[in-house]
């Protein structure tokens, strides 16, 4: 008996890497023997075409499943045995409204191992699966000359500085200001994952996540994670001295008092532009901070494009890549005011050796086509 048909669906999100992600997952499923149809949704007509395919395959009694992102699709057949796998691209609390209405019996992923604790504390009638971020096959042109020294791609939102954090929590009822303060300290200084930090901080006040309830926990985590990520990005981008940084992404007007003299802002970049920029840079700066047991897609895409990667610590990443040999340490770069990065901007042979060693491991373990096997396994155990 053959493998079930896979209907792979992605929105037309031009300012993300999602189109590439789902195209690569589709190819991975094809490589595992699944017939695949691929839908990139850009408007009502495309969505109608998708729904018609789902209905037709359901009516014919075909063996198939749907792969979508962030649980957003509302398809015919929900609740009637339609097998679905949703790749939840970020923390579950950021997609909780969609997860709560996802059809019972479906499968949702989480990208950081620490997120599993959230699902255990707030269970849903869903199969949950660890599926970390991945990246594409090695991309052509990775050996071309590189004219961008340091590249940062990501959104810079506020609040980002400690005075803004204190202003944001000042009007909250006790003991929430203390809970957020303690949570943030453990997250930033001890490397604890956000959910664990939040739970410990609640316990110091004699509270549990059950006492707060799901809605309050979700809102608290959303604020905590957004601030921690923004704060660490602010600390990084204001600490690199005279090293030239090219910055792309959405930048809140209140993020910087003024743009650092060493930073050049290039605006928002499309998926195609992001990949081209990564293929031109010597070192890609990857600051995520809130995935201590996962690996952000920028890390993997940067390696696929032939860039050296300077990133924050992740237990998951460290299982296969070694900081100092395969990756540069973001905390060391920040604390040294960029001096640990400076040699790598001129030592092309050394940088190339580091990149090649990392890419060999990456292409053998961390592409989206490897991640497709996780989806296949999850769909095989669904009734």
PDB file of C-alpha atoms in Angstrom, residues 27-196:
ATOM      1  CA  UNK A  27      10.012  18.059  -1.481  1.00  0.00           C
ATOM      2  CA  UNK A  28      10.954  16.159   1.661  1.00  0.00           C
ATOM      3  CA  UNK A  29       7.609  14.366   1.690  1.00  0.00           C
ATOM      4  CA  UNK A  30       7.972  13.550  -2.018  1.00  0.00           C
ATOM      5  CA  UNK A  31      11.394  12.103  -1.289  1.00  0.00           C
ATOM      6  CA  UNK A  32       9.808   9.860   1.353  1.00  0.00           C
ATOM      7  CA  UNK A  33       7.364   8.499  -1.214  1.00  0.00           C
ATOM      8  CA  UNK A  34       4.288  10.681  -0.695  1.00  0.00           C
ATOM      9  CA  UNK A  35       2.410  12.065  -3.684  1.00  0.00           C
ATOM     10  CA  UNK A  36       2.214  15.806  -2.963  1.00  0.00           C
ATOM     11  CA  UNK A  37       0.068  18.707  -4.109  1.00  0.00           C
ATOM     12  CA  UNK A  38       1.348  22.160  -3.157  1.00  0.00           C
ATOM     13  CA  UNK A  39      -0.865  25.222  -2.626  1.00  0.00           C
ATOM     14  CA  UNK A  40       0.392  28.759  -2.115  1.00  0.00           C
ATOM     15  CA  UNK A  41      -2.666  30.727  -1.021  1.00  0.00           C
ATOM     16  CA  UNK A  42      -2.973  34.305  -2.233  1.00  0.00           C
ATOM     17  CA  UNK A  43      -6.624  35.268  -2.026  1.00  0.00           C
ATOM     18  CA  UNK A  44     -10.095  33.718  -2.041  1.00  0.00           C
ATOM     19  CA  UNK A  45      -9.747  31.919  -5.370  1.00  0.00           C
ATOM     20  CA  UNK A  46      -6.651  29.977  -4.290  1.00  0.00           C
ATOM     21  CA  UNK A  47      -8.356  29.037  -1.037  1.00  0.00           C
ATOM     22  CA  UNK A  48     -11.441  27.801  -2.898  1.00  0.00           C
ATOM     23  CA  UNK A  49      -9.272  25.602  -5.117  1.00  0.00           C
ATOM     24  CA  UNK A  50      -7.692  24.089  -1.999  1.00  0.00           C
ATOM     25  CA  UNK A  51     -11.092  23.437  -0.379  1.00  0.00           C
ATOM     26  CA  UNK A  52     -12.358  21.761  -3.550  1.00  0.00           C
ATOM     27  CA  UNK A  53      -9.378  19.399  -3.569  1.00  0.00           C
ATOM     28  CA  UNK A  54      -9.944  18.499   0.087  1.00  0.00           C
ATOM     29  CA  UNK A  55     -13.653  17.823  -0.549  1.00  0.00           C
ATOM     30  CA  UNK A  56     -12.971  15.737  -3.647  1.00  0.00           C
ATOM     31  CA  UNK A  57     -10.355  13.565  -1.952  1.00  0.00           C
ATOM     32  CA  UNK A  58     -12.603  13.147   1.105  1.00  0.00           C
ATOM     33  CA  UNK A  59     -15.599  12.139  -1.050  1.00  0.00           C
ATOM     34  CA  UNK A  60     -13.477   9.564  -2.877  1.00  0.00           C
ATOM     35  CA  UNK A  61     -12.343   8.115   0.444  1.00  0.00           C
ATOM     36  CA  UNK A  62      -8.684   8.730  -0.374  1.00  0.00           C
ATOM     37  CA  UNK A  63      -5.873   8.315   2.114  1.00  0.00           C
ATOM     38  CA  UNK A  64      -4.415  11.825   2.527  1.00  0.00           C
ATOM     39  CA  UNK A  65      -3.415  14.451   5.055  1.00  0.00           C
ATOM     40  CA  UNK A  66      -3.047  18.235   5.094  1.00  0.00           C
ATOM     41  CA  UNK A  67       0.072  20.104   6.215  1.00  0.00           C
ATOM     42  CA  UNK A  68      -0.530  23.751   7.090  1.00  0.00           C
ATOM     43  CA  UNK A  69       1.039  26.513   9.178  1.00  0.00           C
ATOM     44  CA  UNK A  70      -0.037  27.889  12.549  1.00  0.00           C
ATOM     45  CA  UNK A  71      -3.394  26.035  12.572  1.00  0.00           C
ATOM     46  CA  UNK A  72      -5.023  28.804  10.532  1.00  0.00           C
ATOM     47  CA  UNK A  73      -6.815  26.805   7.845  1.00  0.00           C
ATOM     48  CA  UNK A  74     -10.552  26.226   8.219  1.00  0.00           C
ATOM     49  CA  UNK A  75     -11.189  23.335   5.859  1.00  0.00           C
ATOM     50  CA  UNK A  76     -14.162  21.167   4.912  1.00  0.00           C
ATOM     51  CA  UNK A  77     -14.034  17.896   6.789  1.00  0.00           C
ATOM     52  CA  UNK A  78     -12.817  19.332  10.097  1.00  0.00           C
ATOM     53  CA  UNK A  79     -14.018  17.106  12.905  1.00  0.00           C
ATOM     54  CA  UNK A  80     -14.864  14.307  10.435  1.00  0.00           C
ATOM     55  CA  UNK A  81     -11.617  12.429  10.338  1.00  0.00           C
ATOM     56  CA  UNK A  82      -9.583  14.841   8.205  1.00  0.00           C
ATOM     57  CA  UNK A  83      -5.961  14.199   9.092  1.00  0.00           C
ATOM     58  CA  UNK A  84      -4.028  17.394   9.604  1.00  0.00           C
ATOM     59  CA  UNK A  85      -0.564  18.408  10.727  1.00  0.00           C
ATOM     60  CA  UNK A  86       0.012  22.037  11.622  1.00  0.00           C
ATOM     61  CA  UNK A  87       3.546  23.356  11.750  1.00  0.00           C
ATOM     62  CA  UNK A  88       3.280  25.923  14.543  1.00  0.00           C
ATOM     63  CA  UNK A  89       6.098  28.243  13.560  1.00  0.00           C
ATOM     64  CA  UNK A  90       6.622  29.913  16.932  1.00  0.00           C
ATOM     65  CA  UNK A  91       5.740  29.410  20.579  1.00  0.00           C
ATOM     66  CA  UNK A  92       2.252  27.917  21.146  1.00  0.00           C
ATOM     67  CA  UNK A  93       1.122  30.893  23.234  1.00  0.00           C
ATOM     68  CA  UNK A  94       1.555  33.076  20.127  1.00  0.00           C
ATOM     69  CA  UNK A  95      -0.988  30.957  18.208  1.00  0.00           C
ATOM     70  CA  UNK A  96      -3.279  29.965  21.054  1.00  0.00           C
ATOM     71  CA  UNK A  97      -6.488  31.274  19.427  1.00  0.00           C
ATOM     72  CA  UNK A  98      -5.888  29.027  16.413  1.00  0.00           C
ATOM     73  CA  UNK A  99      -4.737  26.043  18.460  1.00  0.00           C
ATOM     74  CA  UNK A 100      -7.867  26.179  20.624  1.00  0.00           C
ATOM     75  CA  UNK A 101     -10.151  25.724  17.600  1.00  0.00           C
ATOM     76  CA  UNK A 102      -7.933  23.219  15.781  1.00  0.00           C
ATOM     77  CA  UNK A 103      -9.882  20.010  15.102  1.00  0.00           C
ATOM     78  CA  UNK A 104      -9.577  17.367  17.799  1.00  0.00           C
ATOM     79  CA  UNK A 105      -7.301  14.539  16.761  1.00  0.00           C
ATOM     80  CA  UNK A 106      -5.053  16.726  14.638  1.00  0.00           C
ATOM     81  CA  UNK A 107      -1.334  17.132  15.189  1.00  0.00           C
ATOM     82  CA  UNK A 108       0.475  20.353  16.044  1.00  0.00           C
ATOM     83  CA  UNK A 109       4.191  20.878  16.305  1.00  0.00           C
ATOM     84  CA  UNK A 110       6.343  22.860  18.702  1.00  0.00           C
ATOM     85  CA  UNK A 111       9.727  24.248  17.655  1.00  0.00           C
ATOM     86  CA  UNK A 112      11.478  24.339  21.034  1.00  0.00           C
ATOM     87  CA  UNK A 113      11.582  21.373  23.416  1.00  0.00           C
ATOM     88  CA  UNK A 114      10.702  23.620  26.336  1.00  0.00           C
ATOM     89  CA  UNK A 115       7.277  24.266  24.758  1.00  0.00           C
ATOM     90  CA  UNK A 116       6.298  20.694  25.561  1.00  0.00           C
ATOM     91  CA  UNK A 117       5.827  21.701  29.198  1.00  0.00           C
ATOM     92  CA  UNK A 118       3.172  24.247  28.170  1.00  0.00           C
ATOM     93  CA  UNK A 119       1.173  21.542  26.374  1.00  0.00           C
ATOM     94  CA  UNK A 120       1.470  19.250  29.380  1.00  0.00           C
ATOM     95  CA  UNK A 121       0.133  21.934  31.721  1.00  0.00           C
ATOM     96  CA  UNK A 122      -2.593  23.054  29.299  1.00  0.00           C
ATOM     97  CA  UNK A 123      -3.480  19.913  27.339  1.00  0.00           C
ATOM     98  CA  UNK A 124      -5.518  20.038  24.150  1.00  0.00           C
ATOM     99  CA  UNK A 125      -7.104  17.044  22.340  1.00  0.00           C
ATOM    100  CA  UNK A 126      -4.204  17.047  19.905  1.00  0.00           C
ATOM    101  CA  UNK A 127      -1.064  15.096  19.194  1.00  0.00           C
ATOM    102  CA  UNK A 128       1.911  17.379  19.923  1.00  0.00           C
ATOM    103  CA  UNK A 129       5.206  16.807  18.126  1.00  0.00           C
ATOM    104  CA  UNK A 130       8.656  18.373  18.497  1.00  0.00           C
ATOM    105  CA  UNK A 131       9.580  19.676  15.044  1.00  0.00           C
ATOM    106  CA  UNK A 132      12.441  22.184  15.231  1.00  0.00           C
ATOM    107  CA  UNK A 133      13.121  24.775  12.569  1.00  0.00           C
ATOM    108  CA  UNK A 134      15.150  23.615   9.601  1.00  0.00           C
ATOM    109  CA  UNK A 135      16.525  25.027   6.387  1.00  0.00           C
ATOM    110  CA  UNK A 136      16.891  24.417   2.659  1.00  0.00           C
ATOM    111  CA  UNK A 137      19.334  22.318   0.735  1.00  0.00           C
ATOM    112  CA  UNK A 138      22.725  23.995   0.287  1.00  0.00           C
ATOM    113  CA  UNK A 139      22.192  26.961  -2.003  1.00  0.00           C
ATOM    114  CA  UNK A 140      24.181  27.799  -5.121  1.00  0.00           C
ATOM    115  CA  UNK A 141      26.476  30.818  -4.988  1.00  0.00           C
ATOM    116  CA  UNK A 142      27.602  30.287  -1.412  1.00  0.00           C
ATOM    117  CA  UNK A 143      31.256  30.664  -2.441  1.00  0.00           C
ATOM    118  CA  UNK A 144      30.824  34.061  -4.089  1.00  0.00           C
ATOM    119  CA  UNK A 145      32.717  37.109  -2.735  1.00  0.00           C
ATOM    120  CA  UNK A 146      31.102  38.589   0.374  1.00  0.00           C
ATOM    121  CA  UNK A 147      30.710  42.345   0.669  1.00  0.00           C
ATOM    122  CA  UNK A 148      28.549  42.530   3.843  1.00  0.00           C
ATOM    123  CA  UNK A 149      30.534  42.178   7.061  1.00  0.00           C
ATOM    124  CA  UNK A 150      27.800  41.656   9.659  1.00  0.00           C
ATOM    125  CA  UNK A 151      24.145  41.081   8.763  1.00  0.00           C
ATOM    126  CA  UNK A 152      21.164  41.247  11.101  1.00  0.00           C
ATOM    127  CA  UNK A 153      17.731  40.289   9.797  1.00  0.00           C
ATOM    128  CA  UNK A 154      14.791  40.543  12.165  1.00  0.00           C
ATOM    129  CA  UNK A 155      12.122  42.823  13.557  1.00  0.00           C
ATOM    130  CA  UNK A 156      12.946  45.312  16.293  1.00  0.00           C
ATOM    131  CA  UNK A 157       9.895  46.003  18.441  1.00  0.00           C
ATOM    132  CA  UNK A 158       9.328  47.917  21.650  1.00  0.00           C
ATOM    133  CA  UNK A 159       9.487  47.788  24.595  1.00  0.00           C
ATOM    134  CA  UNK A 160      13.168  46.904  24.322  1.00  0.00           C
ATOM    135  CA  UNK A 161      15.010  48.737  27.112  1.00  0.00           C
ATOM    136  CA  UNK A 162      14.778  48.201  30.850  1.00  0.00           C
ATOM    137  CA  UNK A 163      13.211  51.585  31.520  1.00  0.00           C
ATOM    138  CA  UNK A 164      10.496  50.705  28.990  1.00  0.00           C
ATOM    139  CA  UNK A 165      10.016  47.328  30.693  1.00  0.00           C
ATOM    140  CA  UNK A 166       9.568  48.978  34.085  1.00  0.00           C
ATOM    141  CA  UNK A 167       7.076  51.450  32.626  1.00  0.00           C
ATOM    142  CA  UNK A 168       5.107  48.577  31.046  1.00  0.00           C
ATOM    143  CA  UNK A 169       4.687  46.642  34.319  1.00  0.00           C
ATOM    144  CA  UNK A 170       4.329  49.565  36.722  1.00  0.00           C
ATOM    145  CA  UNK A 171       0.529  49.702  36.606  1.00  0.00           C
ATOM    146  CA  UNK A 172      -0.023  45.943  36.914  1.00  0.00           C
ATOM    147  CA  UNK A 173      -1.611  44.676  40.149  1.00  0.00           C
ATOM    148  CA  UNK A 174       0.639  42.911  42.682  1.00  0.00           C
ATOM    149  CA  UNK A 175       2.349  40.512  42.531  1.00  0.00           C
ATOM    150  CA  UNK A 176       2.635  40.638  38.713  1.00  0.00           C
ATOM    151  CA  UNK A 177       5.401  43.287  38.543  1.00  0.00           C
ATOM    152  CA  UNK A 178       7.556  41.085  40.759  1.00  0.00           C
ATOM    153  CA  UNK A 179       6.664  37.982  38.734  1.00  0.00           C
ATOM    154  CA  UNK A 180       7.731  39.625  35.478  1.00  0.00           C
ATOM    155  CA  UNK A 181      10.902  41.055  37.027  1.00  0.00           C
ATOM    156  CA  UNK A 182      12.013  37.691  38.427  1.00  0.00           C
ATOM    157  CA  UNK A 183      11.036  35.877  35.197  1.00  0.00           C
ATOM    158  CA  UNK A 184      13.052  38.264  33.075  1.00  0.00           C
ATOM    159  CA  UNK A 185      16.123  37.989  35.288  1.00  0.00           C
ATOM    160  CA  UNK A 186      16.123  34.180  35.046  1.00  0.00           C
ATOM    161  CA  UNK A 187      15.534  34.328  31.305  1.00  0.00           C
ATOM    162  CA  UNK A 188      18.246  36.890  30.529  1.00  0.00           C
ATOM    163  CA  UNK A 189      20.890  36.017  33.099  1.00  0.00           C
ATOM    164  CA  UNK A 190      20.419  32.293  33.705  1.00  0.00           C
ATOM    165  CA  UNK A 191      19.291  31.158  30.254  1.00  0.00           C
ATOM    166  CA  UNK A 192      16.114  29.571  31.566  1.00  0.00           C
ATOM    167  CA  UNK A 193      13.401  29.058  28.975  1.00  0.00           C
ATOM    168  CA  UNK A 194      10.534  31.587  29.188  1.00  0.00           C
ATOM    169  CA  UNK A 195       7.841  29.198  30.358  1.00  0.00           C
ATOM    170  CA  UNK A 196       9.993  27.649  33.084  1.00  0.00           C
TER     171      UNK A 196
END
